[in-house]
PDB file of C-alpha atoms and ligand atoms in Angstrom:
ATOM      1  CA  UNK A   1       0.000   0.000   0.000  1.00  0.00           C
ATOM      2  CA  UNK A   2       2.724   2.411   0.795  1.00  0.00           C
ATOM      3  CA  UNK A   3       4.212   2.015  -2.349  1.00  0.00           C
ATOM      4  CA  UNK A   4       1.310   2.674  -4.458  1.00  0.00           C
ATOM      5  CA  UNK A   5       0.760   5.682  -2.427  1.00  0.00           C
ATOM      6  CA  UNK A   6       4.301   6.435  -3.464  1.00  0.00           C
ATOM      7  CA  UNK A   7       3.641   5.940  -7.217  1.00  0.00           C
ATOM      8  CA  UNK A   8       0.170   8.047  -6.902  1.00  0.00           C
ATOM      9  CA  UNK A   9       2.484  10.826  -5.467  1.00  0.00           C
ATOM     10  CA  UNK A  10       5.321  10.406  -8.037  1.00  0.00           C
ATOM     11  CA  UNK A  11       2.421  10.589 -10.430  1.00  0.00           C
ATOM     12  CA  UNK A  12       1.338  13.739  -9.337  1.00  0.00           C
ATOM     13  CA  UNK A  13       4.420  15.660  -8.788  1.00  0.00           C
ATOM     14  CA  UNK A  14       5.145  14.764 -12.601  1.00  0.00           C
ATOM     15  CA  UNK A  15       2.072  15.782 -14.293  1.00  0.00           C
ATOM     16  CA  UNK A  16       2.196  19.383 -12.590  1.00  0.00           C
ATOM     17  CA  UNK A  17       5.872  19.002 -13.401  1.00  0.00           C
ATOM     18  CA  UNK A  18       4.842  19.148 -17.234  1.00  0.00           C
ATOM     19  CA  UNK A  19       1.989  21.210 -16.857  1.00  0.00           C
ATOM     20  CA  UNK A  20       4.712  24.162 -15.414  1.00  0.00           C
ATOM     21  CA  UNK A  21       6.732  23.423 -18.550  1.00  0.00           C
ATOM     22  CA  UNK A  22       9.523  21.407 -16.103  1.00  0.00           C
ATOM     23  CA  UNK A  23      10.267  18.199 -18.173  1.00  0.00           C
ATOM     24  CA  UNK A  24       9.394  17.415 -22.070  1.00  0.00           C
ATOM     25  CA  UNK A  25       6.083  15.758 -22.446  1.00  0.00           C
ATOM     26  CA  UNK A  26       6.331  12.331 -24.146  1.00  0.00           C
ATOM     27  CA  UNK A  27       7.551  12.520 -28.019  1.00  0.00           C
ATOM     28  CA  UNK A  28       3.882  13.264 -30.009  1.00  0.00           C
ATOM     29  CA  UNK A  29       2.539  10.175 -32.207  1.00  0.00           C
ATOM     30  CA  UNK A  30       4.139  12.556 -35.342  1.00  0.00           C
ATOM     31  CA  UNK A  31       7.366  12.398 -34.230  1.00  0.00           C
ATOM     32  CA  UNK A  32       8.067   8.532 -34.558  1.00  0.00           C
ATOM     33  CA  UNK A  33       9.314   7.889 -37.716  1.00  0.00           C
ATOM     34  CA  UNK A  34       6.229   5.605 -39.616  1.00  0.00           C
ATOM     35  CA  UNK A  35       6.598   1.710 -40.486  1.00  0.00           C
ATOM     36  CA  UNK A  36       4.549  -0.405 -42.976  1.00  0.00           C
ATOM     37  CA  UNK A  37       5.934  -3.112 -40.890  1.00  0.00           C
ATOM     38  CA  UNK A  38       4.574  -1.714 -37.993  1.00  0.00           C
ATOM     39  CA  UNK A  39       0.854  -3.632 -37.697  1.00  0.00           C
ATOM     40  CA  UNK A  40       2.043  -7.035 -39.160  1.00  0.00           C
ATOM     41  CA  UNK A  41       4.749  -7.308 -37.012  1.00  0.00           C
ATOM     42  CA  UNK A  42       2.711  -6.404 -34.089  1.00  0.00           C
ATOM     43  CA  UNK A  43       0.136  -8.810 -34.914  1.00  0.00           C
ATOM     44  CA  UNK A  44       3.223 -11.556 -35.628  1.00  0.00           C
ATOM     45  CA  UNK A  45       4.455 -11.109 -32.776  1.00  0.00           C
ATOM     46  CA  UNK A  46       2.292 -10.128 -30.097  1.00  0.00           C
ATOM     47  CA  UNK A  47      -1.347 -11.610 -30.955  1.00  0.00           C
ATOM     48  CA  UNK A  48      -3.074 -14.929 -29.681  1.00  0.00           C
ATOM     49  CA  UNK A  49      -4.919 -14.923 -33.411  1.00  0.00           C
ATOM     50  CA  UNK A  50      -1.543 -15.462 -35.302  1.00  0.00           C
ATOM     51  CA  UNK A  51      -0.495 -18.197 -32.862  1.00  0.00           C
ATOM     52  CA  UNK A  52      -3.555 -19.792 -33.418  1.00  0.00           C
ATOM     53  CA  UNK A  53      -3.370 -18.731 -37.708  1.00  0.00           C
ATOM     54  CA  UNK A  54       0.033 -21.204 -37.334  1.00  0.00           C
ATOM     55  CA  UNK A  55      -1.208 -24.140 -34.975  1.00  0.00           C
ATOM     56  CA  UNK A  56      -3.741 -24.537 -37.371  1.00  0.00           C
ATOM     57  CA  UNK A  57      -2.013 -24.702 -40.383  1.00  0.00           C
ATOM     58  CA  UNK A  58       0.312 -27.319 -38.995  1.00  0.00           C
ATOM     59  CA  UNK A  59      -3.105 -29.254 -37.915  1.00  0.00           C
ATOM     60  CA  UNK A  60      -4.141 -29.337 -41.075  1.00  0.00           C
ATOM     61  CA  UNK A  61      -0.997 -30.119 -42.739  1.00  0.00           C
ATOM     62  CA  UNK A  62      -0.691 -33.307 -39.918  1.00  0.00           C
ATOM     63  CA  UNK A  63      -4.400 -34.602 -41.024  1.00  0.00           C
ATOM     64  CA  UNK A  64      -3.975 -34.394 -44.395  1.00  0.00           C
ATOM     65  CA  UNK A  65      -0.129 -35.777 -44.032  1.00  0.00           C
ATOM     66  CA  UNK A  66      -1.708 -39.240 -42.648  1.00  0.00           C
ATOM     67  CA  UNK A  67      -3.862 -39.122 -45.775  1.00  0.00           C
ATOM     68  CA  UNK A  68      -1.059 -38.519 -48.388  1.00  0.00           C
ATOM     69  CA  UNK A  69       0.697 -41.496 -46.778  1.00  0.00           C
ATOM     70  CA  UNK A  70      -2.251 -43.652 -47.358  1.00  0.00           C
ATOM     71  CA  UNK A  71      -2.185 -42.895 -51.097  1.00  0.00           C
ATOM     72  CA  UNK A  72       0.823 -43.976 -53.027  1.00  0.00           C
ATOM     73  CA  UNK A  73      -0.723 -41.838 -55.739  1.00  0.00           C
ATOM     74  CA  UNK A  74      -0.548 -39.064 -54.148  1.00  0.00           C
ATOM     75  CA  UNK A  75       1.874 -36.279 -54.795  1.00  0.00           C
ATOM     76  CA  UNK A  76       2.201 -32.899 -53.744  1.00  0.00           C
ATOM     77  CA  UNK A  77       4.956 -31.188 -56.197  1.00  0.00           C
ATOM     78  CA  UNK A  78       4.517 -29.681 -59.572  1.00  0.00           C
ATOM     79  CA  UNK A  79       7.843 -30.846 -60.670  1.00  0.00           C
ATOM     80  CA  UNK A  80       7.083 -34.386 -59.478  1.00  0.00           C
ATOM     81  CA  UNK A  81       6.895 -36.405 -63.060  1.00  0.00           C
ATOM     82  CA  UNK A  82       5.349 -39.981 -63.048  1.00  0.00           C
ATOM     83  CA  UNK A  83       6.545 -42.921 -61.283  1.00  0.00           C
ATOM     84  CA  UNK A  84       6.350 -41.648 -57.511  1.00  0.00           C
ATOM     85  CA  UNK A  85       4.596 -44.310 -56.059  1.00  0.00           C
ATOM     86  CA  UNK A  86       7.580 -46.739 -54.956  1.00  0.00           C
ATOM     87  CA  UNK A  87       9.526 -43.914 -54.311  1.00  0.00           C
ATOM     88  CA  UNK A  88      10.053 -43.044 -49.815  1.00  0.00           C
ATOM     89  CA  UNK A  89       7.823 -39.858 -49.278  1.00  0.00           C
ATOM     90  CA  UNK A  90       9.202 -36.112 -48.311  1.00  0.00           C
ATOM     91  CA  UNK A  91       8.103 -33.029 -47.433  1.00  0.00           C
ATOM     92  CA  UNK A  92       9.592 -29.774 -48.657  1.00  0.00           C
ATOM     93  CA  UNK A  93       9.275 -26.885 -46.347  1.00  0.00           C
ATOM     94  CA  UNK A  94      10.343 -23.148 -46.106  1.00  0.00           C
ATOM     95  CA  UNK A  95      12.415 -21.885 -43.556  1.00  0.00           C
ATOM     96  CA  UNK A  96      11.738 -18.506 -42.750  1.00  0.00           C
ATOM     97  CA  UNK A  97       8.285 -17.275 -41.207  1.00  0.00           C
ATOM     98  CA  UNK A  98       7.370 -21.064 -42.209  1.00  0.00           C
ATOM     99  CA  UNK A  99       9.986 -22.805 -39.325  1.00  0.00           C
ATOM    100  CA  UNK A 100      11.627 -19.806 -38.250  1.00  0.00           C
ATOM    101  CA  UNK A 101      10.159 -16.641 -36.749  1.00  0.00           C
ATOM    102  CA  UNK A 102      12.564 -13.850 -37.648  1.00  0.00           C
ATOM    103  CA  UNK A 103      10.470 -11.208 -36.354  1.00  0.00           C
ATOM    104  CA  UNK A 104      12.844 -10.123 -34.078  1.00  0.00           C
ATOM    105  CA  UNK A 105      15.225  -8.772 -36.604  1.00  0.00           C
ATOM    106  CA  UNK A 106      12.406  -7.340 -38.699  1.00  0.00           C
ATOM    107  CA  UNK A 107      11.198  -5.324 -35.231  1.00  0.00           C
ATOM    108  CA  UNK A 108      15.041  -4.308 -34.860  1.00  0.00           C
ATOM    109  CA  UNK A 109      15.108  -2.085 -38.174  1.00  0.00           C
ATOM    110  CA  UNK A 110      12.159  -0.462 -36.284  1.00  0.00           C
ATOM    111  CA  UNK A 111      13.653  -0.137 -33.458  1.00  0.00           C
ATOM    112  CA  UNK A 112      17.258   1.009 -34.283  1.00  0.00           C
ATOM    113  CA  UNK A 113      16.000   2.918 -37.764  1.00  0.00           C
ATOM    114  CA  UNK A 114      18.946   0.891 -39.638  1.00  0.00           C
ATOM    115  CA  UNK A 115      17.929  -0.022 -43.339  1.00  0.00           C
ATOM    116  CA  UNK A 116      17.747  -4.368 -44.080  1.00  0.00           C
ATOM    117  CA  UNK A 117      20.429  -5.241 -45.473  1.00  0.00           C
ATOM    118  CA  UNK A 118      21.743  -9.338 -46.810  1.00  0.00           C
ATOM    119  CA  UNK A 119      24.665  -8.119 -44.016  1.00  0.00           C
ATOM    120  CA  UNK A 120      22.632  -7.747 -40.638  1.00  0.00           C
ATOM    121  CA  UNK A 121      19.919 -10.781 -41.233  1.00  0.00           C
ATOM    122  CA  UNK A 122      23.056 -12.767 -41.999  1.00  0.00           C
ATOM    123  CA  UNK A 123      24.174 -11.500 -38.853  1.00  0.00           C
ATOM    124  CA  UNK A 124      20.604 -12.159 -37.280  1.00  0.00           C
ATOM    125  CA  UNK A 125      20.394 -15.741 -38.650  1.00  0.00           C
ATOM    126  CA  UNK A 126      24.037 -16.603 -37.303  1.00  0.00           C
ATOM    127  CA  UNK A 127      22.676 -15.453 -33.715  1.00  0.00           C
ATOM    128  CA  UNK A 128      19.764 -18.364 -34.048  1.00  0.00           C
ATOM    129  CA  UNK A 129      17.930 -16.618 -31.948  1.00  0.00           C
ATOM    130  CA  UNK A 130      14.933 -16.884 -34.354  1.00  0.00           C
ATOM    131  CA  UNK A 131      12.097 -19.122 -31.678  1.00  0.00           C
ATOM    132  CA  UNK A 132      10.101 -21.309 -34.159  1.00  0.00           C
ATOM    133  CA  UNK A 133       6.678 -20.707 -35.272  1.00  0.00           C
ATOM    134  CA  UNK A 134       3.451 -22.273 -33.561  1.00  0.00           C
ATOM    135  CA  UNK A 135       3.325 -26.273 -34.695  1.00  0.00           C
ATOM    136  CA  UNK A 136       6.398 -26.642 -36.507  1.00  0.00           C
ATOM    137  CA  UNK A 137       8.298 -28.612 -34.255  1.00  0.00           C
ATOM    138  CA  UNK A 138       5.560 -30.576 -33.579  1.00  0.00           C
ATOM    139  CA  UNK A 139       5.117 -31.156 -37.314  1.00  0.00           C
ATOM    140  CA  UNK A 140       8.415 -31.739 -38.401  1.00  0.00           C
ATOM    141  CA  UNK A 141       8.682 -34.376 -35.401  1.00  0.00           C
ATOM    142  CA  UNK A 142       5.721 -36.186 -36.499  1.00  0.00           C
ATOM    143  CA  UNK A 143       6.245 -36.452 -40.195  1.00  0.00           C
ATOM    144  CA  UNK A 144       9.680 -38.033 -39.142  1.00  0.00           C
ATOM    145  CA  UNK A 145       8.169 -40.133 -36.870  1.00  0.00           C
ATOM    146  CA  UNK A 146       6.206 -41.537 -39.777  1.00  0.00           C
ATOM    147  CA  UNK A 147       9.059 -42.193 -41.961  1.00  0.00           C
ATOM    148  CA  UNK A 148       9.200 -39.034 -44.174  1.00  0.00           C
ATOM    149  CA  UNK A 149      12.196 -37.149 -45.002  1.00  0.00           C
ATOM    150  CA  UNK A 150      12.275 -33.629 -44.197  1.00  0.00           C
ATOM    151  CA  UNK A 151      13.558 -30.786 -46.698  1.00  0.00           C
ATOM    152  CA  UNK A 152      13.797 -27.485 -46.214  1.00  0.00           C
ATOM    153  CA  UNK A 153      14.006 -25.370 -49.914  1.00  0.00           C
ATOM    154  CA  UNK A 154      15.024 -21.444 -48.679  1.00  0.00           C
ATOM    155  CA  UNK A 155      16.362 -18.383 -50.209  1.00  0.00           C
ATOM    156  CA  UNK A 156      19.018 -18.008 -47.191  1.00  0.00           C
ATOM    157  CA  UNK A 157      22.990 -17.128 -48.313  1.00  0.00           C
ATOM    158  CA  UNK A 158      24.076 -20.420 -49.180  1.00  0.00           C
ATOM    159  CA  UNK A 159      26.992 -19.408 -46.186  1.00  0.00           C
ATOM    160  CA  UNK A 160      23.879 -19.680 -43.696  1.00  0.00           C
ATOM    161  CA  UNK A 161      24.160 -23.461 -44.520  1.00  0.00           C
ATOM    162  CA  UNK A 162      25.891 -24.385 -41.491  1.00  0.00           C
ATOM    163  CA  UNK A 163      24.048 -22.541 -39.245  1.00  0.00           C
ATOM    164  CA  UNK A 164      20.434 -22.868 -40.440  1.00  0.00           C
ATOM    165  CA  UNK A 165      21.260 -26.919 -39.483  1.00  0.00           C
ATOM    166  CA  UNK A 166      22.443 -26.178 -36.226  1.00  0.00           C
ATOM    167  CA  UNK A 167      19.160 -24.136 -35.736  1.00  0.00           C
ATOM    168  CA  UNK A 168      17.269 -26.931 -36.870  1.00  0.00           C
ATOM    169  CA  UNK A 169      19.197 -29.358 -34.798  1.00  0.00           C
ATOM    170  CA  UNK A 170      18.107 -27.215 -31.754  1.00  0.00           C
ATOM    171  CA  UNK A 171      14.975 -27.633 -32.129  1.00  0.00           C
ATOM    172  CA  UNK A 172      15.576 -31.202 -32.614  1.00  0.00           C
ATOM    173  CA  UNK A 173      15.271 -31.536 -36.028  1.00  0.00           C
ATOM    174  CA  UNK A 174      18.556 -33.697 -36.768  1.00  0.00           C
ATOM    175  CA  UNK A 175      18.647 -33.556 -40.705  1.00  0.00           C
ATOM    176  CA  UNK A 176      22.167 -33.685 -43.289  1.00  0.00           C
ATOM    177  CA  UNK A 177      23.493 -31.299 -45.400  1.00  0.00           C
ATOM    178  CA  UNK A 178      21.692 -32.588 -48.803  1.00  0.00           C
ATOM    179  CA  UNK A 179      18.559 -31.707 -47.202  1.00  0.00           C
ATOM    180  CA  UNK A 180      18.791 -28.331 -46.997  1.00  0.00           C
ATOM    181  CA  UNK A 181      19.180 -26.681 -50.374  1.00  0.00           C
ATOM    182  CA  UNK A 182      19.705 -23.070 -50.450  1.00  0.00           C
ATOM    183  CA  UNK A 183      19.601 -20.451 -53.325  1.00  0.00           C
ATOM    184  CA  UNK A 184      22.594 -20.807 -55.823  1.00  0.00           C
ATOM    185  CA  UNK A 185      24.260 -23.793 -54.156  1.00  0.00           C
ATOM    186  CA  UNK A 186      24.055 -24.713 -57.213  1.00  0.00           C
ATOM    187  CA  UNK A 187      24.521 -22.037 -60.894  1.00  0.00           C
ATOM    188  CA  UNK A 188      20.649 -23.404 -61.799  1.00  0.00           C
ATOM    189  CA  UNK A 189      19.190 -22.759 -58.231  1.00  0.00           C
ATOM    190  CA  UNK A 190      18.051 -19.337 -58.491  1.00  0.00           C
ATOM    191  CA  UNK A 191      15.288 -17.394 -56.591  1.00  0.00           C
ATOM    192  CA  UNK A 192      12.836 -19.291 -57.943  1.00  0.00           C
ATOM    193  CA  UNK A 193      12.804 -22.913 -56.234  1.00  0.00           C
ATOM    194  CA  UNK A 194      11.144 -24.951 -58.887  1.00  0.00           C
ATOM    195  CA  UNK A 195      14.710 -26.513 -59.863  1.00  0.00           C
ATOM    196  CA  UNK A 196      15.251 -27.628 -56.251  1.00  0.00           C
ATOM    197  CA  UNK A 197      11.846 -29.113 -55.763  1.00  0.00           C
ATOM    198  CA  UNK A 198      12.933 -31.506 -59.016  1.00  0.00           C
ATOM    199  CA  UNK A 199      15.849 -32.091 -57.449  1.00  0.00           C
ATOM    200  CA  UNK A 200      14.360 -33.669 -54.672  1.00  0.00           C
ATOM    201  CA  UNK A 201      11.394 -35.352 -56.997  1.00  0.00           C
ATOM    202  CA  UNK A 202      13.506 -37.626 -58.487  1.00  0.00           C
ATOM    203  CA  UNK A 203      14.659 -39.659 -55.685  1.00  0.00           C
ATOM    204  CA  UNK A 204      11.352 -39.024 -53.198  1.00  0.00           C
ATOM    205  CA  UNK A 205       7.651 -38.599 -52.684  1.00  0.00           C
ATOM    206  CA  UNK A 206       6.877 -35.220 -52.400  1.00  0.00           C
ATOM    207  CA  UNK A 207       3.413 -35.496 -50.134  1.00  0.00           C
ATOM    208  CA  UNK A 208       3.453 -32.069 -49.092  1.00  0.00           C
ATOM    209  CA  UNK A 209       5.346 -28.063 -49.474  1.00  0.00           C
ATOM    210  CA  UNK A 210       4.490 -26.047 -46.517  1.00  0.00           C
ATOM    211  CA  UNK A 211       5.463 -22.570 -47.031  1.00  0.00           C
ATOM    212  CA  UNK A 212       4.906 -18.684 -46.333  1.00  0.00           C
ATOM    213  CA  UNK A 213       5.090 -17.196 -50.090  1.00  0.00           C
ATOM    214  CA  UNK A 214       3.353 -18.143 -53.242  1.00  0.00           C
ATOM    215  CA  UNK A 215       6.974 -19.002 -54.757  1.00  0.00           C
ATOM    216  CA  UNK A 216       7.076 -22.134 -52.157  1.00  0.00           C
ATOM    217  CA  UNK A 217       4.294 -23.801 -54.129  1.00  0.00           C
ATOM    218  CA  UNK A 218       5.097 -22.681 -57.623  1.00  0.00           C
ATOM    219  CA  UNK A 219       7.563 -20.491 -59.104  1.00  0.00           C
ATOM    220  CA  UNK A 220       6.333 -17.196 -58.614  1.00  0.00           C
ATOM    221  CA  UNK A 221       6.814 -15.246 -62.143  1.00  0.00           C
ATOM    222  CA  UNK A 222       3.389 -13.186 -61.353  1.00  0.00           C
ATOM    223  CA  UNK A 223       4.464  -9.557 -61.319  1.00  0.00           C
ATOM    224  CA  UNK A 224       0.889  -8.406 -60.798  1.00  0.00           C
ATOM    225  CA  UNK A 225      -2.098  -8.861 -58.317  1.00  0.00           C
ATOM    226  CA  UNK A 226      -4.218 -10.544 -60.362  1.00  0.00           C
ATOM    227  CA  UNK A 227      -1.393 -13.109 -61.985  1.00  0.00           C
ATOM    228  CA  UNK A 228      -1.134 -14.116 -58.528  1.00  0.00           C
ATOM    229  CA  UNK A 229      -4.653 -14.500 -58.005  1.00  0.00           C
ATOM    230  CA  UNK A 230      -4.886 -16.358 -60.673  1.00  0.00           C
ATOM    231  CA  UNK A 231      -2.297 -18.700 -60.292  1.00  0.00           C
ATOM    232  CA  UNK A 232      -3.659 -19.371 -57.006  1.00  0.00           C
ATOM    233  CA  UNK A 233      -6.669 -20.166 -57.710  1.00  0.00           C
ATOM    234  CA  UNK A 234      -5.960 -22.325 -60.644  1.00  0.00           C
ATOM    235  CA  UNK A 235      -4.548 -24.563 -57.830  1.00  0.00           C
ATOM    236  CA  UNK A 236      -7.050 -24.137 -55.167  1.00  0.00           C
ATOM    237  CA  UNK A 237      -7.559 -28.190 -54.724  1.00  0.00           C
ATOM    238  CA  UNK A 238      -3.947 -28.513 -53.224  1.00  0.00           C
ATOM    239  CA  UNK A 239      -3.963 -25.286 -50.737  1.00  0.00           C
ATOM    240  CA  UNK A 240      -4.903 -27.344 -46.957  1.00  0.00           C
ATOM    241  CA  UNK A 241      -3.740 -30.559 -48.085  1.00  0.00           C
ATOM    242  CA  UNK A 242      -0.836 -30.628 -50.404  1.00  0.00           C
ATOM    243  CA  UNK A 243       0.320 -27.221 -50.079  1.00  0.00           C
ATOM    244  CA  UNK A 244      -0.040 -25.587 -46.128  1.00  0.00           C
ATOM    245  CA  UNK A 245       0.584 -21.765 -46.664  1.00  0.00           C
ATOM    246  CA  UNK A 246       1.522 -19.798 -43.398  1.00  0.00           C
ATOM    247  CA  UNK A 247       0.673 -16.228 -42.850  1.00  0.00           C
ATOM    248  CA  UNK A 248       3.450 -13.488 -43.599  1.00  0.00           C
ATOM    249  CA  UNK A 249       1.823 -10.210 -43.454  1.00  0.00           C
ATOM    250  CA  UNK A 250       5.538  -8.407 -42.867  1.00  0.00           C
ATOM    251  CA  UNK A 251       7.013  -9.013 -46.617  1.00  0.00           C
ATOM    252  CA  UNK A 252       7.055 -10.811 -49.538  1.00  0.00           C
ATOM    253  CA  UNK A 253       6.113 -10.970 -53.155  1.00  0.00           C
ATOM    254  CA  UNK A 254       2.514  -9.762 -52.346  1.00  0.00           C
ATOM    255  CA  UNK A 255       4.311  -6.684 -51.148  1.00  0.00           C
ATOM    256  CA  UNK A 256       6.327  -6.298 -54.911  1.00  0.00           C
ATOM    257  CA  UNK A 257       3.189  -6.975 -56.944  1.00  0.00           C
ATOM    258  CA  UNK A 258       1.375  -3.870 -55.262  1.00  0.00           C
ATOM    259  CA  UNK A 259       3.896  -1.841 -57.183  1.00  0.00           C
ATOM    260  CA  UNK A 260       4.810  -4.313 -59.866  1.00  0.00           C
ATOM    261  CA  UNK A 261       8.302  -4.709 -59.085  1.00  0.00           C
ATOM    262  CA  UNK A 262       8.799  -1.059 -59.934  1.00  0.00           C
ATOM    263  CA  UNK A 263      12.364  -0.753 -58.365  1.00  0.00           C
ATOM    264  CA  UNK A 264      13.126   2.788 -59.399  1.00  0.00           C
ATOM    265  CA  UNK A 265      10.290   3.889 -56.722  1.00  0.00           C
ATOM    266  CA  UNK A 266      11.341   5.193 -53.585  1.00  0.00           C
ATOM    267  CA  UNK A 267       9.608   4.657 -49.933  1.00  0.00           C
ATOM    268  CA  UNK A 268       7.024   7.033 -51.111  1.00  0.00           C
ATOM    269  CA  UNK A 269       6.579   6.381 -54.721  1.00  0.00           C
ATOM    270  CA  UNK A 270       5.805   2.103 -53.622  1.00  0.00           C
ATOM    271  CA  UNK A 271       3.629   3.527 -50.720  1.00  0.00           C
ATOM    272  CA  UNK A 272       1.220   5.710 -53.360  1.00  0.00           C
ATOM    273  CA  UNK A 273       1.337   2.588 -55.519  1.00  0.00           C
ATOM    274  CA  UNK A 274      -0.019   0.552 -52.499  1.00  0.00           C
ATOM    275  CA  UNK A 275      -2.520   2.847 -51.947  1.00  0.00           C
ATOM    276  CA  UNK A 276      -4.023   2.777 -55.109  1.00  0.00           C
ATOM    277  CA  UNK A 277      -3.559  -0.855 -54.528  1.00  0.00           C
ATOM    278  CA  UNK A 278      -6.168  -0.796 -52.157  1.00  0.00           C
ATOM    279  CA  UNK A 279     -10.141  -1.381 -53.115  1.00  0.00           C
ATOM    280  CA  UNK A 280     -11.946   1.429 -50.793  1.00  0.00           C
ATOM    281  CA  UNK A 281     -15.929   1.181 -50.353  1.00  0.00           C
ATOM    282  CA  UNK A 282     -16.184   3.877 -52.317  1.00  0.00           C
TER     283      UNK A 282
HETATM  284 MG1   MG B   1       9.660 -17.882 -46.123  1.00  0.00          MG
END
């Protein structure tokens, strides 16, 4: 009691000290410098909904993994030719924002107003620090449990290599070095990952991609809104089953196609492009 009587003083003696002038208000809303970021990583990383958004993808992708395992017919990959019935079954999956939460460095360039650069989230991977998202663990551990190989197709610095499988060990997730294939490993792996997935298509299974961007599933050449509508929709038997997408409301190609890719815009020009983006009542 006495030290809430304390606080209600301290309280007091502060607010007349600003309303004499004594000490600087707090900084006005118009004075912090403005994020896009700022709501999606908020609701990333602070909300019961997007905890909830993962756990259930992961459900679903364990219920429908039990299926795809019952069906030696059936095949998750786009790449994946005929002839993958006697072959052992695999799942691809993402890395980041679909096993790791990198949030943290993404809240950072908030915080300490640097610009993102390939530099610091190296840096930021090589701490591991990244905590995993809702289910994957779980996920990963089952499908394993069942017999299916795990591999993870990313767009990490093929130097990460190391480090993104001692992340993965940590969360127990003991996988080799062939199953984790990174962008340009090899001269034909570029951004796109539809290369990798036949890599791994001709010796396995692929039952199911999970994934946090469109270019998981399929290689993502959409520069525009609709394309990517359209492509997927022209898949929409696959999305809950064979393909598991996680949310990612912080970045990605979604982000590109509002201003289709226009890379001589600065901050403002893409943010006037992804206003007129938007579809207002009226
Ligand atoms: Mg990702």
């Amino acid at each position: 009691m006495r030290g809430e009587r304390k606080m209600r003083r301290l309280a007091g003696m502060v607010a007349i000290c600003v309303a004499l002038g004594a000490v600087p208000a707090l900084a006005e809303p118009q004075r912090v410098a403005e994020h896009d970021t700022l709501n999606a990583l908020l609701w990333m990383q602070s909300s019961a909904e997007y905890q909830a958004a993962a756990l259930s993808a992961y459900a679903m992708a364990r219920a429908a993994l039990d299926r795809a395992l019952a069906d030696p017919a059936w095949t998750a990959a786009l790449e994946q030719d005929g002839g993958a019935a006697g072959k052992p079954p695999a799942v691809i999956l993402d890395l980041d924002e679909t096993v790791f939460d990198n949030t943290p460095y993404y809240a950072w360039l908030i915080a300490s107003g640097a610009p993102a650069s390939a530099q610091t989230f190296s840096d930021f991977i090589e701490e591991k620090v990244s905590p995993p998202v809702p289910g994957a663990v779980d996920y990963m551990k089952y499908a394993a449990s069942r017999g299916v190989a795990l591999f993870f197709v990313s767009n990490r610095n093929a130097a990460l290599k190391a480090t993104s499988l001692e992340a993965l060990a940590a969360l127990g997730v003991k996988v080799g070095e062939e199953n984790i294939l990174l962008k340009r490993e090899r001269r034909d792996w570029a951004v796109q990952k539809g290369s990798r997935r036949a890599v791994v298509a001709e010796r396995y299974r692929i039952v199911q991609i999970v994934g946090d961007a469109l270019g998981d599933f399929v290689d993502d050449y959409g520069v525009t809104i609709r394309r990517r509508g359209q492509e997927v929709r022209s898949h929409a038997d696959r999305w809950g089953s064979k393909w598991i997408m996680l949310p990612n409301p912080v970045y990605g190609n979604w982000e590109n196609a509002a201003y289709e890719y226009n890379v001589k815009l600065d901050e403002q020009g893409r943010r006037a492009e992804k206003l007129r983006a938007l579809v207002p009542w009226k």
